[in-house]
Amino acid sequence: MDSQSAVSVVVLEDEALIALDVEQSLCDAGFNVLAVLSSCSEALEWLQSNSPDVAVLDIELNDGKCETVARVLHERNIPFVVHSGSEFDPSYCDPIFQKGAWVSKPAGEGDVSNAVAACVSTATG
């Protein structure tokens, strides 16, 4: 897991217990969690001066849907994992979310960290 310790991740989740669980799961898998943010505005501000290797994001945060954040990530070639309580639904979700890997809530143990690892290997491979 040494190679994963160099992989930086930002987590965008507004449910505190889920955020803690995802953060712990990623740390246990050897990833470097740079930040856990609960709103789109926080995320956009953070991304102005930071560039993680991967992001894990919920579709909807405290201040609304985060399609703008997903677009910024995609434009900057930062892969992302969508960690959502629902399946992709084009009538509800912006198509930008299809650019990310999808992990439904509740996720099984290791599902999010495995998806992050897959994003990294796809981006570097």
Short mmCIF file of C-alpha atoms in Angstrom, two decimals:
data_model
loop_
_atom_site.label_atom_id
_atom_site.label_comp_id
_atom_site.label_asym_id
_atom_site.label_seq_id
_atom_site.Cartn_x
_atom_site.Cartn_y
_atom_site.Cartn_z
CA MET A 1 0.00 0.00 0.00
CA ASP A 2 3.03 2.33 -0.01
CA SER A 3 2.18 3.65 -3.46
CA GLN A 4 -1.29 4.67 -2.23
CA SER A 5 0.13 6.79 0.60
CA ALA A 6 1.33 9.25 -2.02
CA VAL A 7 -2.18 9.47 -3.49
CA SER A 8 -4.04 12.53 -2.20
CA VAL A 9 -7.82 12.51 -1.86
CA VAL A 10 -10.43 15.13 -1.02
CA VAL A 11 -13.78 13.98 0.37
CA LEU A 12 -16.93 16.03 -0.28
CA GLU A 13 -19.67 14.81 2.04
CA ASP A 14 -22.15 16.70 4.21
CA GLU A 15 -23.27 13.83 6.46
CA ALA A 16 -20.75 13.84 9.32
CA LEU A 17 -20.85 10.11 10.10
CA ILE A 18 -20.53 9.13 6.45
CA ALA A 19 -17.68 11.62 6.00
CA LEU A 20 -15.83 10.15 8.99
CA ASP A 21 -16.40 6.61 7.74
CA VAL A 22 -15.16 7.41 4.22
CA GLU A 23 -12.16 9.30 5.57
CA GLN A 24 -11.22 6.44 7.91
CA SER A 25 -11.70 3.85 5.17
CA LEU A 26 -9.42 5.78 2.83
CA CYS A 27 -6.78 6.32 5.53
CA ASP A 28 -6.92 2.62 6.45
CA ALA A 29 -6.33 1.78 2.78
CA GLY A 30 -3.24 3.99 2.81
CA PHE A 31 -4.53 7.08 1.02
CA ASN A 32 -3.64 10.62 2.11
CA VAL A 33 -6.91 12.46 2.82
CA LEU A 34 -6.16 16.15 2.38
CA ALA A 35 -9.56 17.54 3.36
CA VAL A 36 -13.15 16.65 4.15
CA LEU A 37 -15.54 19.37 2.96
CA SER A 38 -19.30 19.64 3.39
CA SER A 39 -20.35 22.29 0.87
CA CYS A 40 -19.86 23.12 -2.79
CA SER A 41 -18.64 26.61 -1.95
CA GLU A 42 -16.00 25.21 0.42
CA ALA A 43 -14.91 22.72 -2.22
CA LEU A 44 -14.64 25.32 -5.00
CA GLU A 45 -12.64 27.62 -2.74
CA TRP A 46 -10.37 24.76 -1.65
CA LEU A 47 -9.80 23.68 -5.25
CA GLN A 48 -8.53 27.16 -6.14
CA SER A 49 -5.28 26.43 -4.31
CA ASN A 50 -5.25 22.62 -4.05
CA SER A 51 -5.14 19.79 -6.53
CA PRO A 52 -5.84 16.31 -5.18
CA ASP A 53 -5.13 13.17 -7.16
CA VAL A 54 -8.72 11.95 -6.68
CA ALA A 55 -11.99 13.26 -5.20
CA VAL A 56 -14.85 11.40 -3.54
CA LEU A 57 -18.07 13.38 -3.76
CA ASP A 58 -21.71 13.15 -2.93
CA ILE A 59 -24.04 14.63 -5.54
CA GLU A 60 -25.73 16.96 -3.08
CA LEU A 61 -23.93 18.83 -0.31
CA ASN A 62 -25.13 21.36 2.29
CA ASP A 63 -25.51 24.13 -0.27
CA GLY A 64 -26.89 22.16 -3.21
CA LYS A 65 -25.92 19.84 -6.04
CA CYS A 66 -22.22 19.87 -6.83
CA GLU A 67 -22.16 19.62 -10.61
CA THR A 68 -19.94 22.73 -10.75
CA VAL A 69 -17.40 20.98 -8.53
CA ALA A 70 -17.58 17.86 -10.71
CA ARG A 71 -17.01 20.02 -13.82
CA VAL A 72 -13.95 21.68 -12.25
CA LEU A 73 -12.55 18.26 -11.35
CA HIS A 74 -13.19 16.92 -14.84
CA GLU A 75 -11.70 19.99 -16.55
CA ARG A 76 -8.57 19.61 -14.40
CA ASN A 77 -8.34 15.87 -15.17
CA ILE A 78 -8.87 14.95 -11.53
CA PRO A 79 -10.76 11.65 -11.44
CA PHE A 80 -13.65 11.39 -9.03
CA VAL A 81 -15.84 8.82 -7.33
CA VAL A 82 -19.51 9.67 -6.91
CA HIS A 83 -20.65 8.32 -3.54
CA SER A 84 -24.41 8.65 -3.67
CA GLY A 85 -27.53 7.22 -2.11
CA SER A 86 -29.09 6.68 -5.52
CA GLU A 87 -28.29 5.31 -8.94
CA PHE A 88 -27.57 7.71 -11.79
CA ASP A 89 -30.86 9.19 -13.01
CA PRO A 90 -30.61 11.62 -15.96
CA SER A 91 -33.81 13.37 -14.88
CA TYR A 92 -32.21 14.22 -11.51
CA CYS A 93 -28.45 14.20 -12.11
CA ASP A 94 -26.33 16.31 -14.39
CA PRO A 95 -24.52 14.14 -16.99
CA ILE A 96 -21.15 15.33 -15.59
CA PHE A 97 -21.59 12.79 -12.79
CA GLN A 98 -21.30 9.99 -15.35
CA LYS A 99 -17.65 11.00 -15.78
CA GLY A 100 -16.94 9.58 -12.33
CA ALA A 101 -16.95 6.08 -10.93
CA TRP A 102 -20.18 5.40 -9.03
CA VAL A 103 -20.38 3.83 -5.55
CA SER A 104 -23.88 3.64 -4.07
CA LYS A 105 -24.60 4.29 -0.41
CA PRO A 106 -24.48 2.42 1.77
CA ALA A 107 -21.15 1.18 0.46
CA GLY A 108 -19.64 -2.09 1.53
CA GLU A 109 -16.33 -2.14 3.34
CA GLY A 110 -13.59 -1.23 0.90
CA ASP A 111 -15.94 -0.19 -1.93
CA VAL A 112 -14.96 3.50 -1.85
CA SER A 113 -11.23 2.87 -1.40
CA ASN A 114 -11.31 0.26 -4.19
CA ALA A 115 -13.03 2.77 -6.49
CA VAL A 116 -10.42 5.41 -5.61
CA ALA A 117 -7.62 2.91 -6.34
CA ALA A 118 -9.26 2.05 -9.68
CA CYS A 119 -9.46 5.77 -10.58
CA VAL A 120 -5.77 6.19 -9.82
CA SER A 121 -4.74 3.15 -11.86
CA THR A 122 -6.90 4.27 -14.79
CA ALA A 123 -5.49 7.81 -14.65
CA THR A 124 -1.88 6.61 -14.45
CA GLY A 125 -2.18 3.46 -16.52
#
